[in-house]
Structure formats: C-alpha cells, structure tokens
C-alpha positions as protocol buffer text, in pm:
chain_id: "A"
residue {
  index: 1
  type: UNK
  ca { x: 2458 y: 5452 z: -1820 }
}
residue {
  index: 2
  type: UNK
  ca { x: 2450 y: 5838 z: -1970 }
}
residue {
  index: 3
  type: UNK
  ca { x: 2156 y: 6006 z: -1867 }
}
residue {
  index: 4
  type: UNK
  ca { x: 1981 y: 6204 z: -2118 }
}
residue {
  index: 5
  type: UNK
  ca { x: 2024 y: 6563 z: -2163 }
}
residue {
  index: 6
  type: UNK
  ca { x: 1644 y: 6658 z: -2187 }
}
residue {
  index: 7
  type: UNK
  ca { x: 1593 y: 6460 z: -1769 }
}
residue {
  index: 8
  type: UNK
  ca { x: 1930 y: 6601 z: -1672 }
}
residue {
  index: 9
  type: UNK
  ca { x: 1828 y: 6938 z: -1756 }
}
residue {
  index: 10
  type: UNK
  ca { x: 1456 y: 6893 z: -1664 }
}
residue {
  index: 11
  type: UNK
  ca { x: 1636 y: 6749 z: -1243 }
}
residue {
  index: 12
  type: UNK
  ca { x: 1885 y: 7083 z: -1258 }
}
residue {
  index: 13
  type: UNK
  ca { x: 1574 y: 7345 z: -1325 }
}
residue {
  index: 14
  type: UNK
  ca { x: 1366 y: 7170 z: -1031 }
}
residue {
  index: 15
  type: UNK
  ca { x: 1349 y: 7351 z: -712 }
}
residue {
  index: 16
  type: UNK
  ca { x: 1550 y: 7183 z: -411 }
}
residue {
  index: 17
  type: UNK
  ca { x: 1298 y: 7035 z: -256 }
}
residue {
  index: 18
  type: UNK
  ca { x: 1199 y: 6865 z: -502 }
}
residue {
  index: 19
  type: UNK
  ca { x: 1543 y: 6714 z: -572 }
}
residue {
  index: 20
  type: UNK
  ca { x: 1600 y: 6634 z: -219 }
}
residue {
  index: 21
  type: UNK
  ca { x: 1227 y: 6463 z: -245 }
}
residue {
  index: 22
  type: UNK
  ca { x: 1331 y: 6224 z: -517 }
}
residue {
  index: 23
  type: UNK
  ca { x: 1643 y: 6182 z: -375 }
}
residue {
  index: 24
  type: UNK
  ca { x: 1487 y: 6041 z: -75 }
}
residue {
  index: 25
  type: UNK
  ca { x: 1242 y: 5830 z: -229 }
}
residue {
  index: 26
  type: UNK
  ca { x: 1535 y: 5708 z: -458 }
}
residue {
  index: 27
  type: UNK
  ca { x: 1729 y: 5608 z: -114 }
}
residue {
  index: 28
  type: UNK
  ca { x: 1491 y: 5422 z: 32 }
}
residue {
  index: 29
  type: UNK
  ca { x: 1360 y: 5237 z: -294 }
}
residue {
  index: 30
  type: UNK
  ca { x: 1712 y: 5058 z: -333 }
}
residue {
  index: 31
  type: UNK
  ca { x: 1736 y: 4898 z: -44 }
}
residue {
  index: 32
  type: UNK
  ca { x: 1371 y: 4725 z: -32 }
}
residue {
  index: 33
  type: UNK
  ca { x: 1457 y: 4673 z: -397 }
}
residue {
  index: 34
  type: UNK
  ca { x: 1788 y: 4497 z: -263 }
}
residue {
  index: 35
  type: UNK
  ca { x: 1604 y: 4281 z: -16 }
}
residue {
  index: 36
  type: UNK
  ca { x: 1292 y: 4158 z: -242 }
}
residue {
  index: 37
  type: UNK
  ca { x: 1565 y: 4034 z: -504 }
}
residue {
  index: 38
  type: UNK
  ca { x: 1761 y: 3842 z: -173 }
}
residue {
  index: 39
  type: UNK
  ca { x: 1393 y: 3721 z: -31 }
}
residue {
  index: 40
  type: UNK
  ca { x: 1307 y: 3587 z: -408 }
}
residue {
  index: 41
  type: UNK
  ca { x: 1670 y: 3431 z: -430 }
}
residue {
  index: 42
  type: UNK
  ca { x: 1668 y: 3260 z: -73 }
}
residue {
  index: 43
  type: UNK
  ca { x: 1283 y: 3153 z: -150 }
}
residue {
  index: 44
  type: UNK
  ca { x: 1381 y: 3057 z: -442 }
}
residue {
  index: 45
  type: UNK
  ca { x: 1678 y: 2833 z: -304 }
}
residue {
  index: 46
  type: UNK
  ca { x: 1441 y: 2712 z: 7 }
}
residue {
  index: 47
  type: UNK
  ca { x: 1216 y: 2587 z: -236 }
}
residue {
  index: 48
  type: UNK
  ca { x: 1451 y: 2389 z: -475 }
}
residue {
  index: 49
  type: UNK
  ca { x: 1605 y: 2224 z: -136 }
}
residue {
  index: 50
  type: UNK
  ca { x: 1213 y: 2127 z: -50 }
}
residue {
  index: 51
  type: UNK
  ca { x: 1206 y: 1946 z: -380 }
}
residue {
  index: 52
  type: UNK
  ca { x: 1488 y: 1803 z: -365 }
}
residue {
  index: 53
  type: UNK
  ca { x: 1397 y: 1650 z: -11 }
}
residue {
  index: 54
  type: UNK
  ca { x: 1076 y: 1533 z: -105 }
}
residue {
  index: 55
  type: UNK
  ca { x: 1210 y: 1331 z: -414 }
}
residue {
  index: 56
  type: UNK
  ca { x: 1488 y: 1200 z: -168 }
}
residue {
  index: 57
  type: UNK
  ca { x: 1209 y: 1122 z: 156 }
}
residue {
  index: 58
  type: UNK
  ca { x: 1028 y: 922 z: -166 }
}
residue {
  index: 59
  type: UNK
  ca { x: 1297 y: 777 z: -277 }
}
residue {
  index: 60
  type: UNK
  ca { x: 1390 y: 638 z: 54 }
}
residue {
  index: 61
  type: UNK
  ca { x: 1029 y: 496 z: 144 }
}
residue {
  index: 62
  type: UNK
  ca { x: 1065 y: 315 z: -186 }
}
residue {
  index: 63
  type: UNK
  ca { x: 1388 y: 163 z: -112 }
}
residue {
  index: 64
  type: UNK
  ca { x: 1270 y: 58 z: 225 }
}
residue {
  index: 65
  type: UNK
  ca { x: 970 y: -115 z: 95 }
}
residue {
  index: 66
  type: UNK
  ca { x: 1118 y: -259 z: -181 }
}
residue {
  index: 67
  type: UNK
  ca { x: 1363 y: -429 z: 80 }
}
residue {
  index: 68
  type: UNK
  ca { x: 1086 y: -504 z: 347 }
}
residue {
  index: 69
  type: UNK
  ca { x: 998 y: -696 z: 50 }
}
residue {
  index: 70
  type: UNK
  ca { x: 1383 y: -835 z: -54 }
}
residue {
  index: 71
  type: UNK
  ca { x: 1360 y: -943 z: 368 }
}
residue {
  index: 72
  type: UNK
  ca { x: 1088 y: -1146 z: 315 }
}
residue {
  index: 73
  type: UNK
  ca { x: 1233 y: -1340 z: 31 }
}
residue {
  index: 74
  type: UNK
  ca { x: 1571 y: -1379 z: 178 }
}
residue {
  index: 75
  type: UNK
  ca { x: 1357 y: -1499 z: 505 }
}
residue {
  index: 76
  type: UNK
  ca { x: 1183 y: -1779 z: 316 }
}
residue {
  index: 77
  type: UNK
  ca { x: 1522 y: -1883 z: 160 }
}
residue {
  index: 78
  type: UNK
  ca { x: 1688 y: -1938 z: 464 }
}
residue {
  index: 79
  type: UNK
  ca { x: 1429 y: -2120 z: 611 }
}
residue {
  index: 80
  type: UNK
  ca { x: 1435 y: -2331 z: 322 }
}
residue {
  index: 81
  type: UNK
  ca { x: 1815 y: -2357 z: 340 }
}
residue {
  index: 82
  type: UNK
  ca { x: 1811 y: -2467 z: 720 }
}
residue {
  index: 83
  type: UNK
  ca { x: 1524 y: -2705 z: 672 }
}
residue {
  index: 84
  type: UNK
  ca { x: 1562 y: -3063 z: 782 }
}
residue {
  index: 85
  type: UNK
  ca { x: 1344 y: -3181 z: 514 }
}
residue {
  index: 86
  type: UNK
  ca { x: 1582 y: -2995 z: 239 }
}
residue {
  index: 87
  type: UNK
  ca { x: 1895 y: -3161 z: 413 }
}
residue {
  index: 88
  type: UNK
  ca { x: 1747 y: -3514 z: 356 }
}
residue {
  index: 89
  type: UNK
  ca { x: 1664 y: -3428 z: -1 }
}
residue {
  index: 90
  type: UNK
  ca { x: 1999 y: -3319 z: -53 }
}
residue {
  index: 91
  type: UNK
  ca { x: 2234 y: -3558 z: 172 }
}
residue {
  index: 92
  type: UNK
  ca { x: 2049 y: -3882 z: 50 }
}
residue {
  index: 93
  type: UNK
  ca { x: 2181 y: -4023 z: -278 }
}
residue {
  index: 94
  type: UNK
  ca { x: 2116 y: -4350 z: -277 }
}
residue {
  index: 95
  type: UNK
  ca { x: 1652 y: -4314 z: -280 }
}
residue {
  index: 96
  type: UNK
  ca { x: 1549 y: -4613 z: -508 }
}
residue {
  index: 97
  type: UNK
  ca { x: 1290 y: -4498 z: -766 }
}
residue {
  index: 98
  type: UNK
  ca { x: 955 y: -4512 z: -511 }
}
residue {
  index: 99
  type: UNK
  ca { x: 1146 y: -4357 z: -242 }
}
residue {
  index: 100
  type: UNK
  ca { x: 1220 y: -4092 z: -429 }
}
residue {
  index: 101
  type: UNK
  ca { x: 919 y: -4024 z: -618 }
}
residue {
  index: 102
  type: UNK
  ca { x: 762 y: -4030 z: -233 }
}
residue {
  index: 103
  type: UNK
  ca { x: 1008 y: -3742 z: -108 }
}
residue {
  index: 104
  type: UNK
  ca { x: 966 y: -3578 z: -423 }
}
residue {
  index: 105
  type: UNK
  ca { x: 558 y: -3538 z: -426 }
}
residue {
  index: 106
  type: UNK
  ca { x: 476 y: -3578 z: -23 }
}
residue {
  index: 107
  type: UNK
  ca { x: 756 y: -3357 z: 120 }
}
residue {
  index: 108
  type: UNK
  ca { x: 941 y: -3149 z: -160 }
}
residue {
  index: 109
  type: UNK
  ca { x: 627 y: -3033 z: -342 }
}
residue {
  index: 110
  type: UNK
  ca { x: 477 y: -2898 z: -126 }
}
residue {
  index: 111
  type: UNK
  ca { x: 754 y: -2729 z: 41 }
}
residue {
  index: 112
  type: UNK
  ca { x: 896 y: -2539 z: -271 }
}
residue {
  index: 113
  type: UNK
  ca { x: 502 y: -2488 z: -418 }
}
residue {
  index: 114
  type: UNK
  ca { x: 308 y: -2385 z: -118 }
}
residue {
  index: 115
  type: UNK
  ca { x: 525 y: -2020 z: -55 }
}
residue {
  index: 116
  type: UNK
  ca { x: 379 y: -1916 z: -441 }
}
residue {
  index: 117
  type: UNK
  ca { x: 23 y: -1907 z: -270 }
}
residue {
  index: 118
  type: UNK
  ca { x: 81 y: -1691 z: -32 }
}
residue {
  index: 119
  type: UNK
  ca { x: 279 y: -1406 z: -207 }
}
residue {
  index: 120
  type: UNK
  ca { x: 237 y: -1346 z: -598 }
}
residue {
  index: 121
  type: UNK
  ca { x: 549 y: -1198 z: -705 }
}
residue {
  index: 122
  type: UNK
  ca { x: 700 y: -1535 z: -676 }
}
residue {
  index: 123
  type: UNK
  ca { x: 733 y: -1717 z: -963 }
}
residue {
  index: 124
  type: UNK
  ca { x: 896 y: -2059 z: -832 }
}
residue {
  index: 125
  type: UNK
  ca { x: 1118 y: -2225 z: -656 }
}
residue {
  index: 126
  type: UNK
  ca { x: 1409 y: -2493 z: -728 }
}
residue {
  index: 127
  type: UNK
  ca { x: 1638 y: -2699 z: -568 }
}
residue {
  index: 128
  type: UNK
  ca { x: 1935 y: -2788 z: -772 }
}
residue {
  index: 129
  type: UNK
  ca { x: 2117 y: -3078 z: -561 }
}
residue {
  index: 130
  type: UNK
  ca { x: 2381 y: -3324 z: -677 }
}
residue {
  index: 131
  type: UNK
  ca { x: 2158 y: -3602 z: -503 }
}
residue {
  index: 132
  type: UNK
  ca { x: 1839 y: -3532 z: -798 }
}
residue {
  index: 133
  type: UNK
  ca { x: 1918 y: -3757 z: -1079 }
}
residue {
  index: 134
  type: UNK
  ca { x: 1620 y: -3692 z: -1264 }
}
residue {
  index: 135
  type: UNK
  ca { x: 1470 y: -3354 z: -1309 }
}
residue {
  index: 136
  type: UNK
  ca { x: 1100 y: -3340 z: -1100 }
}
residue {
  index: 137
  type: UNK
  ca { x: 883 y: -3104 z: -1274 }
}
residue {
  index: 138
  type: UNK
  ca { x: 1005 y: -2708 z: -1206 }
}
residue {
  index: 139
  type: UNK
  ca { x: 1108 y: -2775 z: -807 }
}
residue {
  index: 140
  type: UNK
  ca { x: 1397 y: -3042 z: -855 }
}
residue {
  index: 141
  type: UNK
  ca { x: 1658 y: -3023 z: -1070 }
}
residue {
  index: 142
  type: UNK
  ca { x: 2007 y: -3194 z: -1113 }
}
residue {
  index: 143
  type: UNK
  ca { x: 2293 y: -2983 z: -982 }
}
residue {
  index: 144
  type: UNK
  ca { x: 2457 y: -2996 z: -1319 }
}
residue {
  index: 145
  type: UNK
  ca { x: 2142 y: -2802 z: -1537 }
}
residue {
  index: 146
  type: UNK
  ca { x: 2200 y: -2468 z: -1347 }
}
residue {
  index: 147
  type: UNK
  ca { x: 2385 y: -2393 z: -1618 }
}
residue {
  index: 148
  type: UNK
  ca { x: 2057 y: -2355 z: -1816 }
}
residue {
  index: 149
  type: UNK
  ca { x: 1890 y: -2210 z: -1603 }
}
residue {
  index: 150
  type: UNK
  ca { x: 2106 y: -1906 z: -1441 }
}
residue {
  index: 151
  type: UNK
  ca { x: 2493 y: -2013 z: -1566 }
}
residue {
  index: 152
  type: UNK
  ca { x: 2687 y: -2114 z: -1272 }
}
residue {
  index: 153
  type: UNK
  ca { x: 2967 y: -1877 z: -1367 }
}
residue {
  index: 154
  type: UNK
  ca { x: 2718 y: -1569 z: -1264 }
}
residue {
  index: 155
  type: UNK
  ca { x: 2718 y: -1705 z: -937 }
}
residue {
  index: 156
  type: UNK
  ca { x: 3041 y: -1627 z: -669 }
}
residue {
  index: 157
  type: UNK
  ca { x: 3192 y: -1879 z: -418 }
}
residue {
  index: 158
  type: UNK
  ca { x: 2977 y: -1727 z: -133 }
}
residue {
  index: 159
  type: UNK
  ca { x: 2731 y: -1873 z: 126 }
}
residue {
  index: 160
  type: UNK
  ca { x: 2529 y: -1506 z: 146 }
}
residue {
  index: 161
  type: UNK
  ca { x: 2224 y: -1496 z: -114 }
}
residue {
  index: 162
  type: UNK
  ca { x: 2307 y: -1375 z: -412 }
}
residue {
  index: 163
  type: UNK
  ca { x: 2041 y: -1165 z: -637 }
}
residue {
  index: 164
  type: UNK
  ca { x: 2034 y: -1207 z: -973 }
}
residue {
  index: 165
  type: UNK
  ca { x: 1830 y: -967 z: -1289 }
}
residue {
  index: 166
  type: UNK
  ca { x: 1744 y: -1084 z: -1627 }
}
residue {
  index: 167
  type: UNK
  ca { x: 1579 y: -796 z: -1728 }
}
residue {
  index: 168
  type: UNK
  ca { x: 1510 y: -981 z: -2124 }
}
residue {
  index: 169
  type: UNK
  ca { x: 1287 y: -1260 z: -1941 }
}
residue {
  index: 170
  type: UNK
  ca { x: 1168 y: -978 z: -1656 }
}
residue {
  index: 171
  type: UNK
  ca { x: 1274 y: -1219 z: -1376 }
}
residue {
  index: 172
  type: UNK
  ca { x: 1479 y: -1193 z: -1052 }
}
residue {
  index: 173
  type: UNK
  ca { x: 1657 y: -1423 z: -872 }
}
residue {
  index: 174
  type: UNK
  ca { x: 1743 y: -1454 z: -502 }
}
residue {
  index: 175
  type: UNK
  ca { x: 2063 y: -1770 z: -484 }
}
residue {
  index: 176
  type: UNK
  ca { x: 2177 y: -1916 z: -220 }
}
residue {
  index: 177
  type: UNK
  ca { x: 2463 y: -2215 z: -267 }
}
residue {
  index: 178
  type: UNK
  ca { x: 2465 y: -2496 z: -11 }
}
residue {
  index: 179
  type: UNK
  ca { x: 2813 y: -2620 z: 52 }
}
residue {
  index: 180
  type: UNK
  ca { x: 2961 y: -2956 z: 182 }
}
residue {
  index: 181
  type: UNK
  ca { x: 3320 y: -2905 z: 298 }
}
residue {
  index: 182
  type: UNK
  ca { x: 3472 y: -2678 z: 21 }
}
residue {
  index: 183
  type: UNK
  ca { x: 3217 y: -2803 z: -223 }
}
residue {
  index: 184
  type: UNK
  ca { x: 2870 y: -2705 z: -347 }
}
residue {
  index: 185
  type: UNK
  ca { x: 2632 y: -2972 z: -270 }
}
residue {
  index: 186
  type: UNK
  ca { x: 2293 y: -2772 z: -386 }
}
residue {
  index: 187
  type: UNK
  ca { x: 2182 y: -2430 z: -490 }
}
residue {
  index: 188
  type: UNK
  ca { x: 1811 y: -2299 z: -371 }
}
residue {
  index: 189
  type: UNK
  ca { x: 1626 y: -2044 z: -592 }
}
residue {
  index: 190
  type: UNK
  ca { x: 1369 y: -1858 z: -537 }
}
residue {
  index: 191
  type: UNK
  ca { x: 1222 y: -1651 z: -894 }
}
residue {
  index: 192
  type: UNK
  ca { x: 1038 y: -1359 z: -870 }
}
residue {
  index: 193
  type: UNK
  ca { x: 849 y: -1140 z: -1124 }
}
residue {
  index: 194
  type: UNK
  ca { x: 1065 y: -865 z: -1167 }
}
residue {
  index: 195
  type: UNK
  ca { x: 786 y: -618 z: -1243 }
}
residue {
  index: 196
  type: UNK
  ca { x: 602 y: -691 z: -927 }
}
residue {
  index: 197
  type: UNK
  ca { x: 883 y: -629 z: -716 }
}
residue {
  index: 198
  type: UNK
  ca { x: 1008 y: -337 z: -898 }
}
residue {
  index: 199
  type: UNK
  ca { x: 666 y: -178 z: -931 }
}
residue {
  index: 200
  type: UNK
  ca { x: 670 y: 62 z: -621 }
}
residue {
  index: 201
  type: UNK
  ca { x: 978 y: 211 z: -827 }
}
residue {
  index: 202
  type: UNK
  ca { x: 829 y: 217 z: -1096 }
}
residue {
  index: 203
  type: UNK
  ca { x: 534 y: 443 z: -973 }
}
residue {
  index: 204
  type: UNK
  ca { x: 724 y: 733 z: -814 }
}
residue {
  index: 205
  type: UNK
  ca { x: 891 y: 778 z: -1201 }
}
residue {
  index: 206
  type: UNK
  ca { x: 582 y: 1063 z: -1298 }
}
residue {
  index: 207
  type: UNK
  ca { x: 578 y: 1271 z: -1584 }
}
residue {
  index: 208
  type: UNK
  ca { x: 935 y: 1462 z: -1655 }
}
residue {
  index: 209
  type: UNK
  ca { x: 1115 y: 1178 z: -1403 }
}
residue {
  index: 210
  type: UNK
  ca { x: 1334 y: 915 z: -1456 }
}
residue {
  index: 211
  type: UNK
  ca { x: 1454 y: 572 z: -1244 }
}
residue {
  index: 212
  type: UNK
  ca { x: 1763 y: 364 z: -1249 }
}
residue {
  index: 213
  type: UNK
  ca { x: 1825 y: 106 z: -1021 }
}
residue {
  index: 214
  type: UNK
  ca { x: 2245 y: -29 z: -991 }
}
residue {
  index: 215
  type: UNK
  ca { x: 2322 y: -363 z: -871 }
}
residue {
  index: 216
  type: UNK
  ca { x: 2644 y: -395 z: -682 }
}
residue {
  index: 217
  type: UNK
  ca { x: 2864 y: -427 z: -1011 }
}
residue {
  index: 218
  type: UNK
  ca { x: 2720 y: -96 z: -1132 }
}
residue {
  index: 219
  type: UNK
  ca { x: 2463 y: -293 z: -1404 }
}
residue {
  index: 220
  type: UNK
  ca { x: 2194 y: -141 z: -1509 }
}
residue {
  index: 221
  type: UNK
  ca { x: 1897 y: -393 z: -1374 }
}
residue {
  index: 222
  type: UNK
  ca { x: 1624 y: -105 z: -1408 }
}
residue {
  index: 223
  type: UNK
  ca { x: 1609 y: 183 z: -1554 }
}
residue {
  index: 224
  type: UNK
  ca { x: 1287 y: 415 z: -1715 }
}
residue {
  index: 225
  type: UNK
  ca { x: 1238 y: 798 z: -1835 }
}
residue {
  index: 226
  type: UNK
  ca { x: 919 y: 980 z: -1905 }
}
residue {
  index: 227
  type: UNK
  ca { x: 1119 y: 1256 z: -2080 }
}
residue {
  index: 228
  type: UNK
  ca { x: 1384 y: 1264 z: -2405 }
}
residue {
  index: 229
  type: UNK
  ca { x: 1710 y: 1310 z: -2378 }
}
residue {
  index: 230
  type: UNK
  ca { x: 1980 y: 1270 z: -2614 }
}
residue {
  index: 231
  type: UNK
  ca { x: 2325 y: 1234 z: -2387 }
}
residue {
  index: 232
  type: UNK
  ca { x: 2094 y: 984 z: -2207 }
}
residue {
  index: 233
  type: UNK
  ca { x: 1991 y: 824 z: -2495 }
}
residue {
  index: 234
  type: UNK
  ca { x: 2378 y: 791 z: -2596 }
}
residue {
  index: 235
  type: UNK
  ca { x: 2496 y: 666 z: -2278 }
}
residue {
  index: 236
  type: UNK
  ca { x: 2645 y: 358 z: -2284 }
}
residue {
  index: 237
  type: UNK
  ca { x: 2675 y: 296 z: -1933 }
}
residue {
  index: 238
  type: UNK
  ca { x: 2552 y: 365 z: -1585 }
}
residue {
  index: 239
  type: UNK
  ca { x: 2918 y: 573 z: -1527 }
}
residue {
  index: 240
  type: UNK
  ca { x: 2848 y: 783 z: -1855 }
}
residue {
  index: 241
  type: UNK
  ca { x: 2452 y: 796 z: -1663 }
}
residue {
  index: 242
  type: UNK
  ca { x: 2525 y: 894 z: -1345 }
}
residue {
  index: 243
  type: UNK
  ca { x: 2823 y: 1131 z: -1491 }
}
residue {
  index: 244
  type: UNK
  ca { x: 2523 y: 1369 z: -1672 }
}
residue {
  index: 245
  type: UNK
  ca { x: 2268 y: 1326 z: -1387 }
}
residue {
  index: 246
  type: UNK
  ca { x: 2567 y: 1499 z: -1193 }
}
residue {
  index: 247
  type: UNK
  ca { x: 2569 y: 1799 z: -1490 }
}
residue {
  index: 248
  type: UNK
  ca { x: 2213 y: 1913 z: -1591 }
}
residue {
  index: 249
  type: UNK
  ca { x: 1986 y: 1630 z: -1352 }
}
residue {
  index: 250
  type: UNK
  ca { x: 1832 y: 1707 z: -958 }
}
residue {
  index: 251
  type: UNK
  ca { x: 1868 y: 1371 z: -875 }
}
residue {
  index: 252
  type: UNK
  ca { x: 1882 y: 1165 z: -596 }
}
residue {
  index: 253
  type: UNK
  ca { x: 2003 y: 818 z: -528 }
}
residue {
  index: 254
  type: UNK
  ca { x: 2007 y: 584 z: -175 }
}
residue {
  index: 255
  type: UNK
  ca { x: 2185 y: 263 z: -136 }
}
residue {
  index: 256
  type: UNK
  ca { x: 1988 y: -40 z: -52 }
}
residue {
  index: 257
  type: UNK
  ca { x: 2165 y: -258 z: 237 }
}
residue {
  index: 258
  type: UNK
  ca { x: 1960 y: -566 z: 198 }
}
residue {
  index: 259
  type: UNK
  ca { x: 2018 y: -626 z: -183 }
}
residue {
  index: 260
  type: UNK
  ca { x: 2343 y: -413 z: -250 }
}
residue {
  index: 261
  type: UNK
  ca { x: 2115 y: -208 z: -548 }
}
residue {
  index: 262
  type: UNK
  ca { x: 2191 y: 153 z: -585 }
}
residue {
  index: 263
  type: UNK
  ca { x: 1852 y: 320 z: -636 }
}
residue {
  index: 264
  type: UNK
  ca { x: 1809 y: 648 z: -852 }
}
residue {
  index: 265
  type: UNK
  ca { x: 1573 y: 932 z: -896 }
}
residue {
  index: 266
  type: UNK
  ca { x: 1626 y: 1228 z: -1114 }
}
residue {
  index: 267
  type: UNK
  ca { x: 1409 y: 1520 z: -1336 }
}
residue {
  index: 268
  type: UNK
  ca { x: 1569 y: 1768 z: -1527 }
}
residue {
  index: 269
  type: UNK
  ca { x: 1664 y: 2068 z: -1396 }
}
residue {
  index: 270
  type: UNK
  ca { x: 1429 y: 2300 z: -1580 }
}
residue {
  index: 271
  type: UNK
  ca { x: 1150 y: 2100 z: -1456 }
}
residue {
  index: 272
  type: UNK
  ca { x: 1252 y: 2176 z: -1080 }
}
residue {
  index: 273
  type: UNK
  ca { x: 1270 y: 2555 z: -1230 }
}
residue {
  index: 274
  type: UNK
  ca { x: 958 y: 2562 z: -1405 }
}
residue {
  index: 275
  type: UNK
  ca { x: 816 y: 2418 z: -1057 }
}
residue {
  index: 276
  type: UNK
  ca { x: 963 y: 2706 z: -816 }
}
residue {
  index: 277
  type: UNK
  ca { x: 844 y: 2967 z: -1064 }
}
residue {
  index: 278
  type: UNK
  ca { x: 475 y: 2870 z: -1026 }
}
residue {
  index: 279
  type: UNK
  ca { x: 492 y: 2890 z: -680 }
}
residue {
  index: 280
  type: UNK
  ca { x: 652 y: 3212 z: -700 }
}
C-alpha cells in the first residue's frame, strides 16, 4: 500500500523522537493486534466444538431413551414368544369350536390386550399362527393374512425381531417369526404409535434444526426440518441427504444398537455462526 505524500512528508519533518515514539507504539500494537485476532479465532473454534458437542450429548440421550424404550418392547415380545400359553395356542390345531373360543377369550385375550394398559404407545398386539383358522377380533389372526397386514415379503428369514415403519399409517412394528424346524409356524406383533415413540426426537428438532432417522437399509423412517432448503428439498434419497449435511450442515448422527436406526441431527451452518457471534 503507497503511503501518501502529504503523511510521508509530515513523518520525515518530525523530530526523532517522535519517530522513534511511534515507532515503538507501532511495535508493540502488532503483536497484541496478532494475538486478539488468534484469541477471537481459537474462541471462536472452542465455541463451534461446544455446539457441536452439545447437539451430539442431545442427540445421544435421545437415542438412548428412545431405545430404553425399543428394550422394553422387544422385552414384552420375547416374553410373549417364550410363553407356554402362546406355544399351546400355536402347537394345537386340532381345538373344536368351544375349545377354541375358550383359549381364545380366557387365555389369549388377555395376554395380547392387557400390555396396551400399561404403556400407551402400543397400539396392539397379534398373533398370526397357522393353528387360527378363523380370525379372533385384532389379537388372532390366520398365518396366511399377514400379507394384509405387513406383507410377508418385508419380513427376512430371521428369528431376531425385526422393526418395521409405515410412516403413511404413522405405525411401527416390532416382528418376531416363530419357527418349527425350517418353517414358520407363527409371527408375534407388537404395533406401536409411531409418533409416541418418535416424539423425544421429535422435540430436540427447535427452530433452524432438522431430524432424520435411517433404518438399517438406509430408508428414510423419520425425517423433519424447521428451516427451507432447496438441495434438501430436491433430495431424493437419504445418500443425496446425508451427502449435503456433509457440505454446508453441523450435523451429528449416532447409531442405535437396539433397533439398527441411524439417528440424525443437523442446523445449518450459518446458524452455528450467527450463534458464536452473539456470544462474541
């Protein structure tokens, strides 16, 4: 930068101590200059990693409850699954009308109804079995109308529960097929509302945030932003997603071990900017 001929002539006229003064002062104003730009920077930086923590410490008490809550379900289905009174509904094919209608009312019933008393996000619970001719309100069904109900094709040839999201009908379900030998002999479902179990998710995503929640396929079973965003808007998967959370996003994701889901938390990056700049 040229300095101007009226200062440059105006510093050669001055006496010398009065150059060497501003001289001085002009030496030891750099460097504090130097380290109040490094302070703001590594404050700057110290804060943005404090944000970033807290919407990952969040994000991680979220998952946990959410799958304190995925525990309890899976719990209850493989009580069911081991319970004596399940096995005779399911290994006895040959109940005359009465007999059945008494195992049906006295000991199924209750079984599959009582559990929606005592926790609300659960919605029912069925027993598809090859040995139920005759569907029995909600709780008994015939082995062959899963189909209607969930599509046995959605389901894989595994004895571990299996979860399930129809996010249209806002319902979740938590499968578990009973085999015989190599074949499936029943399938136990349990229903739950999906926007009870999803709602301590849903009430971390404040204003400027966004969710998404991944099952183990990489679906999309949840996902909500209280902000616009037009390459998010476009997406047309959770790759083409998580590929501009990566770009312009803070985000944050954790990986639930209970259910397989891939949980995600993001905000724009200018709204982790505009946040450091207040507190600076």
């Amino acid at each position: 930068m040229k300095i101007p001929a009226v200062i440059k002539n105006k510093f050669e006229n001055m006496k010398y101590r009065h150059k060497l003064t501003i001289l001085l002062v002009t030496a030891s104003l750099v460097p504090m200059i130097l380290l109040v730009l490094y302070s703001h920077d590594r404050m700057s930086s110290l804060l943005r990693e404090k944000e970033m923590e807290d919407m990952s410490s969040i994000l991680e008490q979220t998952g946990e409850g959410i799958d304190s809550q995925i525990e309890v379900f899976s719990s209850l289905l493989n009580y069911l699954t081991y319970s004596p009174d399940i096995e005779d509904l399911i290994t006895e094919k040959n109940m005359d009308n009465y007999q059945a209608y008494i195992k049906y009312t006295e000991v199924a019933d209750p079984l599959l109804s009582v559990p929606k008393s005592y926790h609300d996000a659960i919605l029912q619970i069925q027993l598809f079995a090859e040995s139920i001719k005759v569907r029995h309100e909600y709780t008994l069904v015939p082995l062959a109308q899963i189909d209607k109900e969930w599509g046995s094709d959605r389901l894989s040839d595994d004895m571990k529960i299996q979860w399930l999201v129809e996010r249209s009908l806002s319902q979740i379900a938590a499968v578990r097929k009973i085999y015989r030998g190599a074949n499936v002999e029943a399938v136990l479902c349990v229903t739950l509302n999906y926007d009870k179990l999803f709602q301590p998710f849903e009430n971390i995503i404040n204003e400027k945030c966004g969710g998404m929640i991944l099952d183990s396929d990489g679906n999309i079973i949840y996902r909500k932003e209280n902000f616009e965003d037009e390459i998010l808007e476009k997406a047309k998967d959770s790759a083409q997603i998580v590929a501009a959370l990566d770009k312009k996003y803070a985000s944050v994701n954790s990986l639930s071990e209970e259910s397989g889901w891939h949980f995600f938390l993001y905000k724009p990056q200018s709204v982790i900017d505009s946040t450091v700049s207040q507190i600076l």
